[in-house]
Every structure is written in structure tokens, then in C-alpha cells.
Coordinates of C-alpha atoms in Angstrom, one line a residue:
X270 CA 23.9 104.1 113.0
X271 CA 26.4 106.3 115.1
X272 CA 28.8 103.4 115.5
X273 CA 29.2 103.5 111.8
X274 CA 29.5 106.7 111.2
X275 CA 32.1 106.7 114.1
X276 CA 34.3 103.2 112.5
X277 CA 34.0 105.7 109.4
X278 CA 35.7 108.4 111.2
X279 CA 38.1 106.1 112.4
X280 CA 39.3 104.7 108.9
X281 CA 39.2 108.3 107.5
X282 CA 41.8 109.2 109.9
X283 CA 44.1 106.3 110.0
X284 CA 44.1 106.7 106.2
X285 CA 45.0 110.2 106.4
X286 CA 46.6 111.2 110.0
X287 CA 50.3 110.3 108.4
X288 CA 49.7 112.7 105.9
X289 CA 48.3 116.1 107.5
X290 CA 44.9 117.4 105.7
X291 CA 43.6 115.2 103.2
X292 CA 44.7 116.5 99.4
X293 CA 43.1 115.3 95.8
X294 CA 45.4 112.3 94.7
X295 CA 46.6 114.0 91.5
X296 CA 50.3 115.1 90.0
X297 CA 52.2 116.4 86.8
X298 CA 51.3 114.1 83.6
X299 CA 47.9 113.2 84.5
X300 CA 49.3 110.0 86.6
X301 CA 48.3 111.2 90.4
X302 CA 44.4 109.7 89.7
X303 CA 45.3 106.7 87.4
X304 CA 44.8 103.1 89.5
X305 CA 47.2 101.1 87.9
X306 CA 46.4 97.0 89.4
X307 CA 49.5 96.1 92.0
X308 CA 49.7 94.0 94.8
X309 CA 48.0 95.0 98.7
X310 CA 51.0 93.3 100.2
X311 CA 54.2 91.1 98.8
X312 CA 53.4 88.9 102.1
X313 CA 51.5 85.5 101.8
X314 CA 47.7 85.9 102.6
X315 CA 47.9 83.4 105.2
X316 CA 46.2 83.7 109.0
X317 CA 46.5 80.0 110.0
X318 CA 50.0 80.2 111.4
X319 CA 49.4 83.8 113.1
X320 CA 50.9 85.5 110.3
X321 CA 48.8 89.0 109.6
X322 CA 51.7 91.1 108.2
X323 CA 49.3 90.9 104.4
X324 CA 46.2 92.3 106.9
X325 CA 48.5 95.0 108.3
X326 CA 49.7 96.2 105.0
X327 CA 46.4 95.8 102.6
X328 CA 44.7 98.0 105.8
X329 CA 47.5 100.3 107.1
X330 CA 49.7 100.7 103.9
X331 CA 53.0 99.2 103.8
X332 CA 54.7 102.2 104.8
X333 CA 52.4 103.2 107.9
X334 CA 52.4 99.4 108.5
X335 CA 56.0 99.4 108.8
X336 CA 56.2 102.6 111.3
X337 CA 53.7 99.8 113.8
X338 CA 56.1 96.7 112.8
X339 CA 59.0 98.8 115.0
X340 CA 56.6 99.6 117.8
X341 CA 56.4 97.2 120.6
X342 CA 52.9 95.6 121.6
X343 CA 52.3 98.7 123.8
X344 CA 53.4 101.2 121.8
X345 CA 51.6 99.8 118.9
X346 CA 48.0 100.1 121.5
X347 CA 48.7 103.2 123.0
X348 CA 49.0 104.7 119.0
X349 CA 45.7 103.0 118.2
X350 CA 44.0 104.6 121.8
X351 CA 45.6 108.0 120.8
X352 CA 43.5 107.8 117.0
X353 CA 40.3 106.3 119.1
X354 CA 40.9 109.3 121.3
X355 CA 40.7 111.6 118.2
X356 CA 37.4 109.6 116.6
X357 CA 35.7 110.1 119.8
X358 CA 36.1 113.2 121.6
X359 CA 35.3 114.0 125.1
X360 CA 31.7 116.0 125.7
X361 CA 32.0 119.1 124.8
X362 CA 35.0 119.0 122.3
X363 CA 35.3 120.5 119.0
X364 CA 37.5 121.1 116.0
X365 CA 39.0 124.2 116.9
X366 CA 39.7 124.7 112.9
X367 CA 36.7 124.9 111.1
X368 CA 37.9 124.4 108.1
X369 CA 38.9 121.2 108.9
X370 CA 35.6 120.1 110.3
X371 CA 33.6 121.1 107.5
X372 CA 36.5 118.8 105.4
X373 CA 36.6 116.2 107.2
X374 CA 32.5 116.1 107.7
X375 CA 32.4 115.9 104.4
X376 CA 35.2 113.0 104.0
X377 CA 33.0 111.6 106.1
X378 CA 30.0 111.5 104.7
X379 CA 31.9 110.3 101.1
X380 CA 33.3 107.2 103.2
X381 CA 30.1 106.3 104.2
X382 CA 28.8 106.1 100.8
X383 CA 31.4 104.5 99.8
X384 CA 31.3 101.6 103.1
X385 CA 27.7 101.1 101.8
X386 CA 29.1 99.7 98.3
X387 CA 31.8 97.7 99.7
X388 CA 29.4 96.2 102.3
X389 CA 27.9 93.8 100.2
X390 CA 25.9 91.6 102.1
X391 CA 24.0 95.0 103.4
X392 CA 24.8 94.0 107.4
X393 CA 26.4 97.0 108.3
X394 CA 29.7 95.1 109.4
X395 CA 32.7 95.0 107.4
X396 CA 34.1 91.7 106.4
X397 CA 38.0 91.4 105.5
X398 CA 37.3 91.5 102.1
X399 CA 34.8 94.4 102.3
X400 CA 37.4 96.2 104.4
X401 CA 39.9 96.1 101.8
X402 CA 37.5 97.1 99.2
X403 CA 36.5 99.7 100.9
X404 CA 40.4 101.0 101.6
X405 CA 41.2 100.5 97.9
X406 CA 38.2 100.3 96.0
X407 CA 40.4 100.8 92.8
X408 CA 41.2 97.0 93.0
X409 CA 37.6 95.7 93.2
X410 CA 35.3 95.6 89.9
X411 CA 32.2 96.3 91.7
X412 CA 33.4 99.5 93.2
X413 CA 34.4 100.8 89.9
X414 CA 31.5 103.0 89.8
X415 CA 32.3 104.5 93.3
X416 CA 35.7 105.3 91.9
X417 CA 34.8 107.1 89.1
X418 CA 32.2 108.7 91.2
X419 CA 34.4 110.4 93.4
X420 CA 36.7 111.4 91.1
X421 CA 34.2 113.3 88.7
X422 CA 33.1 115.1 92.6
X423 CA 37.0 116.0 92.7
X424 CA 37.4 117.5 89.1
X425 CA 33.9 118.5 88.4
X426 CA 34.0 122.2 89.7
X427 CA 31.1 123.4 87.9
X428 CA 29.2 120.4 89.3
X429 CA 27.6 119.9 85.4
X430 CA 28.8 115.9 85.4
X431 CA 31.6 116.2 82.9
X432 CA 34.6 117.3 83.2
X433 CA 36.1 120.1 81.1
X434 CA 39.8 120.4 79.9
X435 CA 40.5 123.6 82.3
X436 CA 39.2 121.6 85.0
X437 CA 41.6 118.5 83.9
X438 CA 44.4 121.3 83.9
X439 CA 43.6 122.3 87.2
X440 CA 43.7 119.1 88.8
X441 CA 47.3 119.0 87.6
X442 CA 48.6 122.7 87.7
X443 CA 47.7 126.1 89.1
X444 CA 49.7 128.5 87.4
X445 CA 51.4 132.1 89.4
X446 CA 50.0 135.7 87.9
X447 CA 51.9 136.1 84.8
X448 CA 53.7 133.0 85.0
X449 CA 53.7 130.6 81.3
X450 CA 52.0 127.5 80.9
X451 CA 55.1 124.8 80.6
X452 CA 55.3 122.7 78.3
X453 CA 54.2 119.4 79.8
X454 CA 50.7 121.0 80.2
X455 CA 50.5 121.8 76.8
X456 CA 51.6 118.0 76.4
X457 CA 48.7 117.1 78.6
X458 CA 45.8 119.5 76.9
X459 CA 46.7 117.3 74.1
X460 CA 46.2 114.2 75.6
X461 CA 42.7 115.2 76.6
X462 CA 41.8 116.0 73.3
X463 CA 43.7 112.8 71.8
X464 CA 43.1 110.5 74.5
X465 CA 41.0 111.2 77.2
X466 CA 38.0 112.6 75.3
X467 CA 37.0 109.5 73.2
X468 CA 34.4 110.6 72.1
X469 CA 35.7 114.1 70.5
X470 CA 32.5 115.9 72.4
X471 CA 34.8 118.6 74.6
X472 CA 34.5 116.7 77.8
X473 CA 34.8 113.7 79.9
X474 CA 31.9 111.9 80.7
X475 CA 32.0 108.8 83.4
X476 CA 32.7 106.6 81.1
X477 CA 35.5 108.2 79.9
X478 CA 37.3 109.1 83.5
X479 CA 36.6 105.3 84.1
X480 CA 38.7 104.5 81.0
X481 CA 41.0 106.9 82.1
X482 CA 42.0 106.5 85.8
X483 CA 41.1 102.5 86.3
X484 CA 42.4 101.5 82.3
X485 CA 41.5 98.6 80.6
X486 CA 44.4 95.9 80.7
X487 CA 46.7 97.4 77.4
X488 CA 48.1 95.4 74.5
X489 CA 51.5 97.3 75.1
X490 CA 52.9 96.6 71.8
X491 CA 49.5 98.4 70.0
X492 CA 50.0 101.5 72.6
X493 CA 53.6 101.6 71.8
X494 CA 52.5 101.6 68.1
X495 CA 50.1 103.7 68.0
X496 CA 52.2 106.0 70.2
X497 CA 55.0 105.9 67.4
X498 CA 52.0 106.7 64.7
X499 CA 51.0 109.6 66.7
X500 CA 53.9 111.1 67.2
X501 CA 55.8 110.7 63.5
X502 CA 52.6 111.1 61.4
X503 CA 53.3 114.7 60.5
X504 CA 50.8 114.8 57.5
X505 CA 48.5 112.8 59.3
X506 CA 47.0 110.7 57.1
X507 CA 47.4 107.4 59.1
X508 CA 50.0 106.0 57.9
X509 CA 53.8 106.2 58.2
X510 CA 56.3 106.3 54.8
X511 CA 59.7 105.6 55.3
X512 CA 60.8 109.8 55.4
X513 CA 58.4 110.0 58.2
X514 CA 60.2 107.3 60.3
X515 CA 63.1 108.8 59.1
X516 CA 62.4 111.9 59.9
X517 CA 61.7 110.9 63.5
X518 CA 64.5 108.2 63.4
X519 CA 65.9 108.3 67.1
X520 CA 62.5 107.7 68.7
X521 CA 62.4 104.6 66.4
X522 CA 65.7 103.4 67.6
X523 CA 65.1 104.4 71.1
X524 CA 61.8 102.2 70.9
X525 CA 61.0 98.3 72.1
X526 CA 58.6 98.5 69.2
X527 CA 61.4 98.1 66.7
X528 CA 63.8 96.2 69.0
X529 CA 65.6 98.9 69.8
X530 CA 66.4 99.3 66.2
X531 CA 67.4 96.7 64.9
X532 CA 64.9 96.3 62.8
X533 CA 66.1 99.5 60.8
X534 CA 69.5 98.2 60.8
X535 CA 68.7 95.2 58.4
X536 CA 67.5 97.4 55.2
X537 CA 64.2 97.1 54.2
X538 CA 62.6 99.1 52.1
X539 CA 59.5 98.3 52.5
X540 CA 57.8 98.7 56.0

């Protein structure tokens, strides 16, 4: 099975070799790890006349894709040699960073998992579909699992199968000595407690960090309402009186809920 291990290798670096050393997919707000559906590639899926710009970009990413479109037909082989060269080494070569080759061992080993889902027929070779599952599994349903998988291995740091707020936190933010927390992780401790955690146990289970970083398709009007009920509730009993919307009155009119207000605007009393 070396020649799979070793197409492995190659992926793992054309997926990462623009980038440097390979870094957890996270950022501020909790949006980093959320796989929100979108297109491989604007072009037309369409091989018959030649065309394989929608194969470059669903397997190089548009922008790495567009770096090859400039190259010229040599260029754009000796680039591909130079990656081969990297995937297989001459005898007697080694990572002369050890760090890196315990990182990028263990990539490897993740990606193989992971080619064993998307491969599935189970004959070892990768179709064009079960390439492009494997290079974005977010967009497939039966790699879900695999997914959510990997991103409990990621946040999971005391490797008990949930994952705790401070570990959510740290995913997003790694404060200085004696520096204070900002306020946008505040804002996001509560949304673990109000959103993430469904459940109210304390922790995300794999359900739950399936629900949160490959979401359901949203009724957006009931998010944006239950966002304005969330936010102008202050006595919380679930329900909004009229000084509450009041009280709260320019993120009513700033909101497509209410039409931008102009649904305040026509004097109802009742709401």
C-alpha cells in the first residue's frame, strides 16, 4: 500500500505547500471551523470540449489554481515534478526539521483515514468524485462523520471526546501574561453556553460540533428572530413587551426582521 500512502503525501502537500506548516482552520467569532455549503468552482462541470478549469479549481483551489492558469505547459510540469520531488525523496533523505516530520506523519496518517471514507467502492483508487470528497469532505454527507471526527482530534486536548469551553476558547484565542480577555470572547463563551452546548451538559459532544461546524440549512427569518428575542429579553421570560423592543429600539430598526423598521413606523400597539 506504499503507493497510497505516497498519493497521500502528495495531496497533503499540494493542499498545504502554498501555505507554510499546516495550522488548525479556526479564527475570532467561532467562524474559522464552520463549513458553510458554496460552490467548488463558478466554471461549468464540463470535460467534453477539453474544458477542466472546474477540475483544477475543486482540486487545486481557485486561488492556487489560478497561480498554474499563468504558468505555461512547462512551467506548470516542472511545478508539479518539483512537489513529486518533495513526496519522494532520494535514498537517504530526511526532514531535516523534526518537528515537521512528526507533523506531517501524522497529517498523513489522518489523510489516509480519511481517503479510506471517501473511497467508496473500497478499490484503493480515487475516482473524481472521491477525489473531491476527499479534498473537501465538508460538501459530501457521507463524510460528515470524518469531519466532525477530526475536528473533535483538533479541539479535544484532554483527549476525553467532548470538548470543553476552555478548549473552544483556545481554538479561537490564546491570551499574553496579564493581558484581559476582550470582549468578543466573552461574546463567544456565551455562545457556547447558548448555542453550541444544546444540550446544557457543559460540553460538546459529536453531535453537537456536527451541528455546529457543518449547520443544518437555517430558516433565516427564525434565527434572526430568535436572535432579536435573545438579545432584548432582559427579564427573560420569553417573550418580548413593547418597553423591551423599546428599550432595544435601534437593533429593531437596524433589523431585516422588521423591515428595517418600518414596521415600528406604522403604530401598533400590539405586537
Amino acid at each position: 500500500m506504499m503507493w497510497l500512502a505516497s498519493l497521500l503525501l502528495l495531496l497533503l502537500l499540494l493542499r498545504h505547500g502554498a501555505q507554510g506548516k499546516p495550522s488548525p482552520d479556526a479564527g475570532p467569532h467561532g467562524q474559522g471551523r464552520v463549513h458553510q455549503a458554496a460552490p467548488l468552482s463558478d466554471a461549468p462541470h464540463d470535460d467534453s470540449h477539453g474544458n477542466f478549469q472546474y477540475d483544477h479549481e475543486a482540486f487545486l483551489g481557485r486561488e492556487v489554481a489560478k497561480e498554474f492558469d499563468q504558468l505555461t505547459p512547462e512551467e506548470s510540469q516542472a511545478r508539479l515534478g518539483a512537489h513529486l520531488t518533495e513526496t519522494f525523496p532520494s535514498p537517504g533523505e530526511e526532514f531535516h526539521d523534526v518537528e515537521d516530520a512528526e507533523t506531517y506523519k501524522k497529517m498523513l496518517a489522518r489523510d489516509e483515514r480519511r481517503f479510506r471514507v471517501a473511497d467508496q467502492d473500497g478499490d484503493s483508487m480515487a475516482t473524481r468524485e472521491e477525489l473531491t470528497a476527499f479534498l473537501h469532505p465538508e460538501e459530501f454527507p457521507h463524510m460528515r462523520d470524518i469531519v466532525i471526527a477530526e475536528t473533535l482530534e483538533d479541539l479535544d486536548r484532554n483527549k476525553d471526546g467532548y470538548v470543553q469551553v476552555e478548549e473552544y476558547i483556545a481554538d479561537l484565542y490564546s491570551a499574553e501574561p496579564g493581558e484581559e480577555e476582550p470582549a468578543w470572547v466573552q461574546t463567544e463563551r456565551q455562545q457556547f453556553r447558548d448555542f453550541r452546548d444544546l444540550n446544557k451538559d457543559g460540553h460538546l459532544d459529536g453531535s453537537e460540533v456536527g451541528h455546529w461546524v457543518l449547520p443544518p440549512a437555517q430558516d433565516q427569518p427564525l434565527v434572526e428572530a430568535n436572535h432579536l428575542l435573545h438579545e432584548s429579553d432582559t427579564d427573560k421570560d420569553g417573550r418580548l413587551s413593547k418597553a423591551e423592543i423599546l428599550g432595544n429600539w435601534n437593533m429593531f430598526v437596524g433589523s431585516q426582521a422588521t423591515n428595517y423598521g418600518e414596521d415600528l413606523t406604522r403604530h401598533h400597539d400590539e405586537l
